[in-house]
mmCIF file of C-alpha atoms and ligand atoms in Angstrom:
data_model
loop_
_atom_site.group_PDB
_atom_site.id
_atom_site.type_symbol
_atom_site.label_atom_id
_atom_site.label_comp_id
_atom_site.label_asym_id
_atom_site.label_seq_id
_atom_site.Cartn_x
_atom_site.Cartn_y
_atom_site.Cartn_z
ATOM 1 C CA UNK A 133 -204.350 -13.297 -45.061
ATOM 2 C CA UNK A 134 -201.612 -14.437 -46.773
ATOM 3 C CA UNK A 135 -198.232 -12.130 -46.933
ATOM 4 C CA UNK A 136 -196.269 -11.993 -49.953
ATOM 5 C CA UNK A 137 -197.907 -11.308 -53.395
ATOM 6 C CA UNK A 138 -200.783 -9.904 -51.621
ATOM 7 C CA UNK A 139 -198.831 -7.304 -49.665
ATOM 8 C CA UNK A 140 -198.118 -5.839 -53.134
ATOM 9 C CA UNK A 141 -200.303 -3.634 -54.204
ATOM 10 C CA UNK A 142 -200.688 -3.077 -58.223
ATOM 11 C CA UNK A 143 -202.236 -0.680 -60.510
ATOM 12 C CA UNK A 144 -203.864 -3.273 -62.732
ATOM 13 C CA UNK A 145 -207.328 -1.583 -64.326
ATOM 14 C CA UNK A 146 -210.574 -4.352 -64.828
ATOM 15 C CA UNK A 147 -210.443 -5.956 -68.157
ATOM 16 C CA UNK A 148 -214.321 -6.109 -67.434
ATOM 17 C CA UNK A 149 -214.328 -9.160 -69.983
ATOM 18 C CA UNK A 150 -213.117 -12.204 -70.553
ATOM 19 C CA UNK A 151 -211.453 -12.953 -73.851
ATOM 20 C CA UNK A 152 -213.264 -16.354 -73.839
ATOM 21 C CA UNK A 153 -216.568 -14.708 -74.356
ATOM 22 C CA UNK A 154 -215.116 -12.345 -76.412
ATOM 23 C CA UNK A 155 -214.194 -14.825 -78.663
ATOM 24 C CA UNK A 156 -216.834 -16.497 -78.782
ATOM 25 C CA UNK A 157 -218.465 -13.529 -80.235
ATOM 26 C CA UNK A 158 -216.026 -12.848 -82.508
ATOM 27 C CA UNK A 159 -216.406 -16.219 -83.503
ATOM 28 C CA UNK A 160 -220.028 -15.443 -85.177
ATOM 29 C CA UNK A 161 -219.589 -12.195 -86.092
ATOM 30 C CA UNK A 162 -216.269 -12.475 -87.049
ATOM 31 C CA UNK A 163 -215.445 -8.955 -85.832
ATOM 32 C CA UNK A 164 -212.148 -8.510 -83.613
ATOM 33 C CA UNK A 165 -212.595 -5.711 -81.141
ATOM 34 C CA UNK A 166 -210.294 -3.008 -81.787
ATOM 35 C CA UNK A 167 -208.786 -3.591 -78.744
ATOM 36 C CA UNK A 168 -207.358 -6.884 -79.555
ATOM 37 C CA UNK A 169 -205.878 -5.841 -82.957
ATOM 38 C CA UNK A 170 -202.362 -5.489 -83.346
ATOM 39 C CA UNK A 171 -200.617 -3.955 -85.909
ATOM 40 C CA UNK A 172 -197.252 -4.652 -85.049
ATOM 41 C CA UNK A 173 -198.135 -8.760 -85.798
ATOM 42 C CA UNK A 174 -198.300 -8.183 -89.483
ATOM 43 C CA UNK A 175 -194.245 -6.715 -89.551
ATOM 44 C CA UNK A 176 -192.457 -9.034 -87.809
ATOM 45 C CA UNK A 177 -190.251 -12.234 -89.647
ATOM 46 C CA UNK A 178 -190.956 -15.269 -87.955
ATOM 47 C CA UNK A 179 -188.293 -18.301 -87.447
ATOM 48 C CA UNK A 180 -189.627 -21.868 -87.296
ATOM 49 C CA UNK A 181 -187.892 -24.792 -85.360
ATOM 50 C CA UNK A 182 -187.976 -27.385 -87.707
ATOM 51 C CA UNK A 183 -187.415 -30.216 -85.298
ATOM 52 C CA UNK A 184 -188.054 -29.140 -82.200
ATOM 53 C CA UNK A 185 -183.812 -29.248 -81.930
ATOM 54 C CA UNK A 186 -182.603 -25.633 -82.264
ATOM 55 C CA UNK A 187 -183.696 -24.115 -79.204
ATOM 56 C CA UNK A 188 -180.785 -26.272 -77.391
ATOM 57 C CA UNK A 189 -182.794 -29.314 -75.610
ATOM 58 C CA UNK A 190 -181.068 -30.413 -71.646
ATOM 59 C CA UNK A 191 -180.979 -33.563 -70.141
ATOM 60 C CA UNK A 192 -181.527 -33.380 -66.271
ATOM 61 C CA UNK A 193 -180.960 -36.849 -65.889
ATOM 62 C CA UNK A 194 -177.529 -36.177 -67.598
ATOM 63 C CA UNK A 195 -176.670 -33.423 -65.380
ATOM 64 C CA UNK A 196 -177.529 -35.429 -61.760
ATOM 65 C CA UNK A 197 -175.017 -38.805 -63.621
ATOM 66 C CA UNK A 198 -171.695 -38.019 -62.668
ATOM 67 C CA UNK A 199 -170.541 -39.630 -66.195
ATOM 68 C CA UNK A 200 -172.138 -37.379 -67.736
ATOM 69 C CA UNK A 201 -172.653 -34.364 -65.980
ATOM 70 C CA UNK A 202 -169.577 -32.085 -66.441
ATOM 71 C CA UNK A 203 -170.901 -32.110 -70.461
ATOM 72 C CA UNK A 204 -174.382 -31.520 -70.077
ATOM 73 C CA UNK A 205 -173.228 -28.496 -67.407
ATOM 74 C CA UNK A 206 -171.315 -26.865 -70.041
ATOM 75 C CA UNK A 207 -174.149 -27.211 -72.115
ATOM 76 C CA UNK A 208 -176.462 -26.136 -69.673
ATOM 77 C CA UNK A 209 -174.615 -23.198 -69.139
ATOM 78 C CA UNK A 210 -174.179 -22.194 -73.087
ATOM 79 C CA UNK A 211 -177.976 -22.622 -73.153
ATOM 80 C CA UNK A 212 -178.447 -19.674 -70.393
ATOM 81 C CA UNK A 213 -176.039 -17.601 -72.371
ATOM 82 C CA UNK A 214 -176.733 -17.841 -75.991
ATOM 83 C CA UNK A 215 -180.481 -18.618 -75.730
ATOM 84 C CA UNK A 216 -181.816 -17.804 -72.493
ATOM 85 C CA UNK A 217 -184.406 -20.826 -72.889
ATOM 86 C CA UNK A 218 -183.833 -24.800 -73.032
ATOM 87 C CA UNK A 219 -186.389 -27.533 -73.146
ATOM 88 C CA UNK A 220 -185.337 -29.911 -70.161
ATOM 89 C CA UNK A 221 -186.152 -33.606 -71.040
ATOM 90 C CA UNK A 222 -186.276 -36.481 -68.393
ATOM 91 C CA UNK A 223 -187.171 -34.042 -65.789
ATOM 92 C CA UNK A 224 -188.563 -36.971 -63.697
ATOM 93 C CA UNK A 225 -191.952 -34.870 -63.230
ATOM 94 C CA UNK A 226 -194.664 -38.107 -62.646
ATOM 95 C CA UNK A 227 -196.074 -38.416 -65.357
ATOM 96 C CA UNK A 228 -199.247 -39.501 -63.740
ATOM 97 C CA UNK A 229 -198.929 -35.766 -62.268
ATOM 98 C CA UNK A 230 -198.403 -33.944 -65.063
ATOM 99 C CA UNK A 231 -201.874 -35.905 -66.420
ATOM 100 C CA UNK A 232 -203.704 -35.075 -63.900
ATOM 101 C CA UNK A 233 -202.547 -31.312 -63.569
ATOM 102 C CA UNK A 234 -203.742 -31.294 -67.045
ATOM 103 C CA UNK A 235 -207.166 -32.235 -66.869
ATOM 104 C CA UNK A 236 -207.674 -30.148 -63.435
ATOM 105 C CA UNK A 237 -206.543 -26.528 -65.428
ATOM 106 C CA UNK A 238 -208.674 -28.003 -68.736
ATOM 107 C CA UNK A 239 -211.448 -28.858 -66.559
ATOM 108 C CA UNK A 240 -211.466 -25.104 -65.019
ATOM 109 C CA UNK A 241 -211.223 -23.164 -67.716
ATOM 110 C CA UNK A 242 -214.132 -25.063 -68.971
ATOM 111 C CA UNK A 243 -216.430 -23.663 -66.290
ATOM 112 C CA UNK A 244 -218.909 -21.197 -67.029
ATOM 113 C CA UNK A 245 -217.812 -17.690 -66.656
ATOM 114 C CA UNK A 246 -219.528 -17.027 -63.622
ATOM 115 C CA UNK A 247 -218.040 -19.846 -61.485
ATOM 116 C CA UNK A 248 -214.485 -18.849 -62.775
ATOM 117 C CA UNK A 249 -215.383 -15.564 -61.198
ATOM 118 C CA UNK A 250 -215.858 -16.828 -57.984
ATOM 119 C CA UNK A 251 -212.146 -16.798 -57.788
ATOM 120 C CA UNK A 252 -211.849 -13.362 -59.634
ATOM 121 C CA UNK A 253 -209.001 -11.340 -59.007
ATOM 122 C CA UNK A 254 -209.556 -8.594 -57.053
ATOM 123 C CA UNK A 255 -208.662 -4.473 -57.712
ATOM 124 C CA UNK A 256 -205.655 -3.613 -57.369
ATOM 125 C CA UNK A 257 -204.759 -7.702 -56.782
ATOM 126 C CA UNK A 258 -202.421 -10.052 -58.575
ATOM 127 C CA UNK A 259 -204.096 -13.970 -57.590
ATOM 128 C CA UNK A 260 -207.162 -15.393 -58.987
ATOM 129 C CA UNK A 261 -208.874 -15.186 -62.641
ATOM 130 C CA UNK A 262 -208.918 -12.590 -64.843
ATOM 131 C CA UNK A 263 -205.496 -10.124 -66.607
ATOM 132 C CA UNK A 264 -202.543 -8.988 -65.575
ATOM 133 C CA UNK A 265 -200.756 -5.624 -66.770
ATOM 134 C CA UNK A 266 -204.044 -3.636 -67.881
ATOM 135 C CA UNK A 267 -203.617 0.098 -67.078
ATOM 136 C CA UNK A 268 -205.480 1.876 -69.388
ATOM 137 C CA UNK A 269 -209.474 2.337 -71.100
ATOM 138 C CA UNK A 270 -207.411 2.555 -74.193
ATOM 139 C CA UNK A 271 -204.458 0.405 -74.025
ATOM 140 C CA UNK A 272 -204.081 -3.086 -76.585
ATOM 141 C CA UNK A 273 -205.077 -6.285 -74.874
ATOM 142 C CA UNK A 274 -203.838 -9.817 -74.830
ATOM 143 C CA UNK A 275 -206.326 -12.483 -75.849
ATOM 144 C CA UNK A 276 -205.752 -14.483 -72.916
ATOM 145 C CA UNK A 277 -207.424 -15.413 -69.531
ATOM 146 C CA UNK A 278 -205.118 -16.385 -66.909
ATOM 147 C CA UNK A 279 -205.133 -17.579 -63.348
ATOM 148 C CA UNK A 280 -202.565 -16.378 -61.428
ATOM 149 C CA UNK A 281 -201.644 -18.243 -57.922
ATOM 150 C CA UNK A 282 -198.859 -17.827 -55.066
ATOM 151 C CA UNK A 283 -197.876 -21.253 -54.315
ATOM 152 C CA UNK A 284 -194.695 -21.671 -52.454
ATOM 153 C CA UNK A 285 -193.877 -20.837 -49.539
ATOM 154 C CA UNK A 286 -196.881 -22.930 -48.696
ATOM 155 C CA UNK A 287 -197.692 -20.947 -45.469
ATOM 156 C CA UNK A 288 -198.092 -17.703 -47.948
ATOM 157 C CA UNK A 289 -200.797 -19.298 -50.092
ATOM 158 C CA UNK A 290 -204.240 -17.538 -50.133
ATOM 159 C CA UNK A 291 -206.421 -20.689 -50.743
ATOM 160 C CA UNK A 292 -209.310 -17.744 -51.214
ATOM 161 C CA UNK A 293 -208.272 -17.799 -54.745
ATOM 162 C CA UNK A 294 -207.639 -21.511 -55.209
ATOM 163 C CA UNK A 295 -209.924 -22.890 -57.403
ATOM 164 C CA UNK A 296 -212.626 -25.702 -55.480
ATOM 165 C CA UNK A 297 -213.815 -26.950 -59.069
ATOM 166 C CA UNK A 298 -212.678 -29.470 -60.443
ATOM 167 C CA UNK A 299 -212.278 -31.040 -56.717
ATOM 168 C CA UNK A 300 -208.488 -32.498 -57.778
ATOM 169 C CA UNK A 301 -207.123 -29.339 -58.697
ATOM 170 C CA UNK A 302 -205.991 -27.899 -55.109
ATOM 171 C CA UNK A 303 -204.080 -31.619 -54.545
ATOM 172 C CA UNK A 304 -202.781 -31.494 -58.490
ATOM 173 C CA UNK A 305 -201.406 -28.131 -58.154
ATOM 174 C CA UNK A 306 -199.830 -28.448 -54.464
ATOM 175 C CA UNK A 307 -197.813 -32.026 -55.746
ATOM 176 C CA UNK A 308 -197.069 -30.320 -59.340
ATOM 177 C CA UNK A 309 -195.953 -26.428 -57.239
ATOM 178 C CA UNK A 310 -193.200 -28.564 -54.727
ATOM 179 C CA UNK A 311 -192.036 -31.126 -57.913
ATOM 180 C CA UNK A 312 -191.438 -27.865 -60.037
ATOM 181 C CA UNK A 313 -189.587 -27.106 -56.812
ATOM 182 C CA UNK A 314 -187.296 -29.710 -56.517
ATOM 183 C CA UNK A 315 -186.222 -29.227 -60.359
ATOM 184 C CA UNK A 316 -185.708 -25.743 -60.280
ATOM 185 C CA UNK A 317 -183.475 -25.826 -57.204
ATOM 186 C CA UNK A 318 -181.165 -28.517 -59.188
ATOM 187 C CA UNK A 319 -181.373 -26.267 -62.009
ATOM 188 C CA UNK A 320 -180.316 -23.703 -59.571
ATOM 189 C CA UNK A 321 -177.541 -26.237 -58.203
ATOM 190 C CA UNK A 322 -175.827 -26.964 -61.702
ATOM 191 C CA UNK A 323 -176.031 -23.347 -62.791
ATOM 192 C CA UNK A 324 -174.040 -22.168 -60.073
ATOM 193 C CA UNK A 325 -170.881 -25.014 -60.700
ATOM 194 C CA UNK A 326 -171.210 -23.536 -64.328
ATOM 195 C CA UNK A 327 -170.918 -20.505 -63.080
ATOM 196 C CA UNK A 328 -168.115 -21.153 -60.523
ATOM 197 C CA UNK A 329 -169.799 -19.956 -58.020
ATOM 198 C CA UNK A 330 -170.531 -21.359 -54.660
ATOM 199 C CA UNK A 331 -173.274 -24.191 -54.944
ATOM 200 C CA UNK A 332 -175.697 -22.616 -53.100
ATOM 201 C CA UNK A 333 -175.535 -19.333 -53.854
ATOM 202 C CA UNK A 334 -178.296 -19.454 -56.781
ATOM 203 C CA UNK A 335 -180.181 -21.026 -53.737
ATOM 204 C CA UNK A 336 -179.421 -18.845 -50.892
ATOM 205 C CA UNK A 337 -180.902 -15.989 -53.504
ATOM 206 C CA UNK A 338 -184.231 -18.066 -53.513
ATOM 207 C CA UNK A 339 -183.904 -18.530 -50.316
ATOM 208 C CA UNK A 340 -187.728 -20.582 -49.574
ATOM 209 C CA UNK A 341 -187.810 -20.946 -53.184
ATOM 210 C CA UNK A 342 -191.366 -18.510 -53.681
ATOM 211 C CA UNK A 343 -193.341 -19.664 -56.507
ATOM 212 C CA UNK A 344 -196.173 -18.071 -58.198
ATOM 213 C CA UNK A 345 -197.994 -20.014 -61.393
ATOM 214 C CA UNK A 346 -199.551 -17.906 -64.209
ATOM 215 C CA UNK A 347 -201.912 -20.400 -65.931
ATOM 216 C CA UNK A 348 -203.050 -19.189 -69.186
ATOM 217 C CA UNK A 349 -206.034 -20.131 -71.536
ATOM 218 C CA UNK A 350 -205.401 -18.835 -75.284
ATOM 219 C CA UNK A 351 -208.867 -18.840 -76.885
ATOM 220 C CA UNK A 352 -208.511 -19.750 -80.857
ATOM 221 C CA UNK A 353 -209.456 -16.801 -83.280
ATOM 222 C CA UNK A 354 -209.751 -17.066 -86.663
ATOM 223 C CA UNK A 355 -207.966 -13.797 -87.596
ATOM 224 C CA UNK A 356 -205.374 -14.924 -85.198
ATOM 225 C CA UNK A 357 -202.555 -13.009 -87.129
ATOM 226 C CA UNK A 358 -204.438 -9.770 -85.838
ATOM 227 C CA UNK A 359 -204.618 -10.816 -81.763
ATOM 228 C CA UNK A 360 -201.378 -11.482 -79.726
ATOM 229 C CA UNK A 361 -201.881 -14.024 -76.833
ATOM 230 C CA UNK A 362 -199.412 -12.555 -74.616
ATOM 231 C CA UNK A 363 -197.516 -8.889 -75.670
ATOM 232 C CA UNK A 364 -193.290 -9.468 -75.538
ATOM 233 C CA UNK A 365 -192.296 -9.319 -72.481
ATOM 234 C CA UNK A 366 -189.387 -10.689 -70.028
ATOM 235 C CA UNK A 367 -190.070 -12.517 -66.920
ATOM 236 C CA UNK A 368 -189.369 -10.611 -63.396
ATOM 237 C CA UNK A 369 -188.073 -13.599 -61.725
ATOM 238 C CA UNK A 370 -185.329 -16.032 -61.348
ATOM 239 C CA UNK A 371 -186.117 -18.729 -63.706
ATOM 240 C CA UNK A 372 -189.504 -20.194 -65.510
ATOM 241 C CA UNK A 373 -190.456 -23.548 -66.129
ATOM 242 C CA UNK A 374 -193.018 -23.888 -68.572
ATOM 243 C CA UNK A 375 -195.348 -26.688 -69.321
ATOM 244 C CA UNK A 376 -198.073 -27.180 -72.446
ATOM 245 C CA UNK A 377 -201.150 -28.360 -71.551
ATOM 246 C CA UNK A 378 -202.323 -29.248 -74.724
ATOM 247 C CA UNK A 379 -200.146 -30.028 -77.591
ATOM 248 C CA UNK A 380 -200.987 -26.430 -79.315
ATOM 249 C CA UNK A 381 -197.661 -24.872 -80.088
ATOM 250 C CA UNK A 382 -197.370 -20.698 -79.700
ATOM 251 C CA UNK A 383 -194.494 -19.637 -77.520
ATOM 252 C CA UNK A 384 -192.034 -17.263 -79.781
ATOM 253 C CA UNK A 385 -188.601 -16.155 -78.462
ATOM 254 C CA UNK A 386 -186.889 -12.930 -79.726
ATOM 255 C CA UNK A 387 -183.461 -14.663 -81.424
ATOM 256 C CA UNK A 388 -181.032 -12.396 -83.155
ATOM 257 C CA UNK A 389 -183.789 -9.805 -84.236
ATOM 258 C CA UNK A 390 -186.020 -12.101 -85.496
ATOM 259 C CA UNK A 391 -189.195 -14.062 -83.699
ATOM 260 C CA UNK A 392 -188.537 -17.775 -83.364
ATOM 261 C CA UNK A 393 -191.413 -20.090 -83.070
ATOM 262 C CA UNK A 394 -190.658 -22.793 -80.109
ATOM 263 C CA UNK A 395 -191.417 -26.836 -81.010
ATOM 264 C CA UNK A 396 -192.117 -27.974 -77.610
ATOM 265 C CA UNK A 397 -190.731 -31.404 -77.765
ATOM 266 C CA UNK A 398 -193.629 -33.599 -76.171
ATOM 267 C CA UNK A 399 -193.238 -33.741 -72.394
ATOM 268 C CA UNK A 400 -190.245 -31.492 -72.008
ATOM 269 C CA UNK A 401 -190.418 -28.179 -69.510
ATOM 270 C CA UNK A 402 -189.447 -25.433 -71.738
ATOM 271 C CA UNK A 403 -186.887 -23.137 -69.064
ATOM 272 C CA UNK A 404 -186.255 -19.933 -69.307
ATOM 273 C CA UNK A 405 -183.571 -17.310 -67.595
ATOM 274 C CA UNK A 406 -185.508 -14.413 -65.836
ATOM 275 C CA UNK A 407 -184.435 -10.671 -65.090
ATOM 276 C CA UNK A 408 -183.047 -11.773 -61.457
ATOM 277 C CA UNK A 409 -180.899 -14.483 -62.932
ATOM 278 C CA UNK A 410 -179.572 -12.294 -65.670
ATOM 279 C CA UNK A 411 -179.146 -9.413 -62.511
ATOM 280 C CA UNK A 412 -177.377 -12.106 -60.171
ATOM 281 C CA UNK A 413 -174.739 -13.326 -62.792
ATOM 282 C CA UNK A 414 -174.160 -10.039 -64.401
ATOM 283 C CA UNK A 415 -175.821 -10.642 -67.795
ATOM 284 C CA UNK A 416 -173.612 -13.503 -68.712
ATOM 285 C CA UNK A 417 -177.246 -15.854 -68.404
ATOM 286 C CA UNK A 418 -179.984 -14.386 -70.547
ATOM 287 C CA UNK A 419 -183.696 -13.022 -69.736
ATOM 288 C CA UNK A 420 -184.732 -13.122 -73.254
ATOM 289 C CA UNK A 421 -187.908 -11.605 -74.177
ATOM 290 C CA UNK A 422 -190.866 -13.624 -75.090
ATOM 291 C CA UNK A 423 -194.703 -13.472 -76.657
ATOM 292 C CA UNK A 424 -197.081 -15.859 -77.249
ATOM 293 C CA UNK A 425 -199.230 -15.994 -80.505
ATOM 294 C CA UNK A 426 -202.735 -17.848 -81.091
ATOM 295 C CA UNK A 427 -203.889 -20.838 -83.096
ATOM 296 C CA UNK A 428 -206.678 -19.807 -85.685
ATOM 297 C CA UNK A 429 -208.884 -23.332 -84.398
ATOM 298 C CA UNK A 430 -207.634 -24.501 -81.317
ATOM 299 C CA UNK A 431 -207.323 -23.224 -77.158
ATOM 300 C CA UNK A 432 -203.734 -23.116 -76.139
ATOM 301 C CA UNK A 433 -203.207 -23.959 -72.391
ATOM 302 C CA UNK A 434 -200.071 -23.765 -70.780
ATOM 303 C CA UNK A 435 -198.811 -23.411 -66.681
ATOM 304 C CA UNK A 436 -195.795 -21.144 -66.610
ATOM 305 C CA UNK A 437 -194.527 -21.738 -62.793
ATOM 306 C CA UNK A 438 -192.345 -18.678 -61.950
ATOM 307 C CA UNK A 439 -189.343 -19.224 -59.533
ATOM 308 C CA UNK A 440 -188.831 -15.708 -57.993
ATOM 309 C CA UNK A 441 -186.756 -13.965 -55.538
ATOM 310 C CA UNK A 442 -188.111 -13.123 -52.160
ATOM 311 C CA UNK A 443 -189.527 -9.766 -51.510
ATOM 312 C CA UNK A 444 -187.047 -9.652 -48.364
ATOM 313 C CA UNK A 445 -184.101 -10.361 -50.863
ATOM 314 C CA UNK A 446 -181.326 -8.324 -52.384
ATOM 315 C CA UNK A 447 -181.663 -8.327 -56.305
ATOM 316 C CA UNK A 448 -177.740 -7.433 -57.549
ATOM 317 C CA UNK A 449 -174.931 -8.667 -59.118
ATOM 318 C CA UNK A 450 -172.951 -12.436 -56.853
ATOM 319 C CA UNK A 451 -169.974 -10.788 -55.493
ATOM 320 C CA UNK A 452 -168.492 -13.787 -56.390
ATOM 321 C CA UNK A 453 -168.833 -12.793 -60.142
ATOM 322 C CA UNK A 454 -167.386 -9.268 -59.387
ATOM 323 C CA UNK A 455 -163.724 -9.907 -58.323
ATOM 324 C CA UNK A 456 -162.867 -9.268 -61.910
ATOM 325 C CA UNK A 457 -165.448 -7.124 -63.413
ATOM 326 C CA UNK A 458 -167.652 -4.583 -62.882
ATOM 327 C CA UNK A 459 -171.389 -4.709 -61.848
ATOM 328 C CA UNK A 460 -173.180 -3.889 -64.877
ATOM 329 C CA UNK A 461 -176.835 -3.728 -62.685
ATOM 330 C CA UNK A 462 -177.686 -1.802 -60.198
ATOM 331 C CA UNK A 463 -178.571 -3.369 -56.601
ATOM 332 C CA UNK A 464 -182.388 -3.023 -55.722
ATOM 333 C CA UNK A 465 -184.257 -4.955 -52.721
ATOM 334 C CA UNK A 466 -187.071 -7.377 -53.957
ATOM 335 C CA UNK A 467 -189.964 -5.224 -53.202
ATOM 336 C CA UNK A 468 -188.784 -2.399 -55.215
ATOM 337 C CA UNK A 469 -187.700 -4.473 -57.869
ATOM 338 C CA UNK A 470 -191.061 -6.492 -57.988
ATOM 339 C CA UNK A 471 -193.245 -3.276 -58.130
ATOM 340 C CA UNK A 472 -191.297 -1.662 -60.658
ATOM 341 C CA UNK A 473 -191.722 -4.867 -62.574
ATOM 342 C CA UNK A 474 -195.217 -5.215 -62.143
ATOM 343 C CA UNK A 475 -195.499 -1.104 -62.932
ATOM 344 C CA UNK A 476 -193.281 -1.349 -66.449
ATOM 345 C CA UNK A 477 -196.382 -2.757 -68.705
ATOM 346 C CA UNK A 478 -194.802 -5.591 -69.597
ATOM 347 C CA UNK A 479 -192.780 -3.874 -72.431
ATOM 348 C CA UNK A 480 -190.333 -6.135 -73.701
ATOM 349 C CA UNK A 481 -186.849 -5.668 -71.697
ATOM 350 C CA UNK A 482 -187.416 -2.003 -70.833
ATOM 351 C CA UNK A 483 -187.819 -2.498 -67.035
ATOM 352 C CA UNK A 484 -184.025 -4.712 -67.238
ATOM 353 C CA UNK A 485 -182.342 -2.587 -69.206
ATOM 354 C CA UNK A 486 -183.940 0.673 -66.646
ATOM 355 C CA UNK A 487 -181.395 -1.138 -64.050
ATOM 356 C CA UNK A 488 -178.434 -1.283 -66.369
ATOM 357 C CA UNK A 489 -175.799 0.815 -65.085
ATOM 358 C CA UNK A 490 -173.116 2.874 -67.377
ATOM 359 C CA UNK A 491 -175.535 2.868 -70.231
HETATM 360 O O1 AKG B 776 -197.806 -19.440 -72.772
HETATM 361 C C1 AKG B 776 -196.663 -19.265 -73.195
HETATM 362 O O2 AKG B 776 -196.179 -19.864 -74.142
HETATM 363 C C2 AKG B 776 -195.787 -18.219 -72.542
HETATM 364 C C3 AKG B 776 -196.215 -17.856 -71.159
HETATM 365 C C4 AKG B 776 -195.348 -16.791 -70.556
HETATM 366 O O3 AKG B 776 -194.416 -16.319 -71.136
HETATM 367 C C5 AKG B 776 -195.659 -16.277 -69.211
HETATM 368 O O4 AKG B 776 -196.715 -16.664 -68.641
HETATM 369 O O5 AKG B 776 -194.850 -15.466 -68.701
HETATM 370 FE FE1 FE2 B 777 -193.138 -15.181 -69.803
#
């Protein structure tokens, strides 16, 4: 068996369902379970991006061209600060690749239920098909099915829960895990100049660079201002690169109190800080929380490839940022810090801010 992820133990309940079927129901009855409806959707202002230009938009082709690259690192590094989240053009991601990984997760999701199941996550596990942060009978639920897989360090993959159908997507997924790789550790690279830190201490943090990708289907609804896709949350790792599968837009970032509605600009990665890398520099970068809402007619896809700390790791303020300040987080090894993410429900920034010190 693999180590890692699996070692972890959660307390995740059955959803016993899956919200494609459930919409589908809803979809001639045009009831929404009580379980899905949430009040809270009606309240909240929402902020569009016109132009897909806001939400500040970084060039990593910029960054590695030494003409350009002490501008787009200050930028870079305002990005982490002000918004937490970027959209990174001229990644260099094949786009052959990125087709193909496509069609694979489309293709799956498209299965009948009971072959999905085949790779159905298991009690109290965190790979495979089915939802994440369910504790209670009575608790609201997402409407969203995910698949959630350990990909990197390769030798800590459970291939039990990779997927056999559509035959391409084991190869799509292993090329598209180590390319998502490559740019997150140059992320990592420029982040730490901006930060004035030594070059590889971002990377020495990720030390094997672990990567786990939460892949999740968004059924349409019709009442889809009643259902949230994904509650707010913040992400319990270093950094996230997002990528839309389909062109369906639907990822909202809390901005100065108010939702905004991301324009993913086509074939950008949209980044985003997590709680380590606000932890590691101290809060000067930003894990800003996040939701996802649901298109009334169309499934929303999207691959959310999480670059996280090691469980063996230390998860506290660089030393190198403390020779003037104070630490503002308190020091926690990766396991404890992983289960106490995984046990905090996925309530906005509550399990962050429960590591804040002096407040
Ligand atoms: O699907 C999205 O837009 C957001 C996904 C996300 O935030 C996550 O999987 O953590
Ligand atoms: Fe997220």
């Amino acid at each position: 068996m693999a180590g890692g992820l699996d070692e972890l133990k959660v307390e995740f309940i059955d959803q016993d369902e899956s919200v494609q079927v459930v919409a589908d129901t809803v979809g001639s009855s045009g009831e929404i379970p009580e379980r899905y409806v949430r009040a809270e959707m009606e309240a909240d202002p929402v902020i569009n991006d016109a132009d897909g230009h806001s939400l500040p938009v970084i060039d990593l082709s910029r960054l590695i061209n030494p003409e350009f690259s002490k501008e787009e690192i200050a930028k870079l590094g305002s990005a982490c600060e002000d918004w937490g989240f970027f959209q990174l053009v001229n990644h260099g991601v094949d786009g052959g690749l990125l087709q193909q990984i496509k069609d694979d997760i489309t293709e799956f999701f498209r299965l009948p239920l009971q072959e999905k199941m085949a790779v159905a996550i298991p009690p109290n596990g965190l790979q495979g098909f089915g939802h994440h942060f369910v504790f209670s009978k009575e608790q609201k639920l997402d409407w969203v099915d995910l698949l959630f897989l350990s990909t990197r360090p390769i030798d800590e993959r459970n291939m039990d829960f990779w997927p056999t159908n559509p035959p391409t997507f084991r190869g799509s997924l292993d090329k598209y895990s180590l390319e998502i790789a490559n740019v997150s550790a140059k992320l990592f690279k420029f982040m730490a100049i901006n930060l004035g830190v030594d070059e590889e201490a971002l990377l020495g943090t990720f030390k094997g660079q672990p990567q786990n990708v939460r892949i999740n289907h968004y059924p349409p609804c019709r009442q889809a201002d009643k259902v949230l896709g994904l509650s707010p949350h913040t992400d319990g790792v270093g950094m996230t690169l997002l990528l839309q599968v389909n062109d369906v837009q639907g990822l909202q970032i809390r901005k100065d109190g108010s939702w905004f509605a991301v324009k993913n600009l086509p074939g950008a990665l949209v980044v985003n800080v997590g709680d380590v890398l606000e932890i590691l520099t101290n809060g000067k970068y930003k894990s800003i929380e996040h939701r996802a809402v649901i298109n009334p007619d169309k499934e929303r896809i999207t691959i959310a490839a999480f670059q996280s700390a090691p469980l063996s790791c230390t998860v506290g303020p660089l030393q190198e940022l403390l020779m003037k300040g104070e630490a503002c987080y308190k020091t926690v090894d990766g396991v404890e810090f992983t289960k106490g993410y995984f046990a905090a429900k996925l309530e906005g920034r509550r399990f962050l801010e429960s590591l804040k010190l002096g407040v």
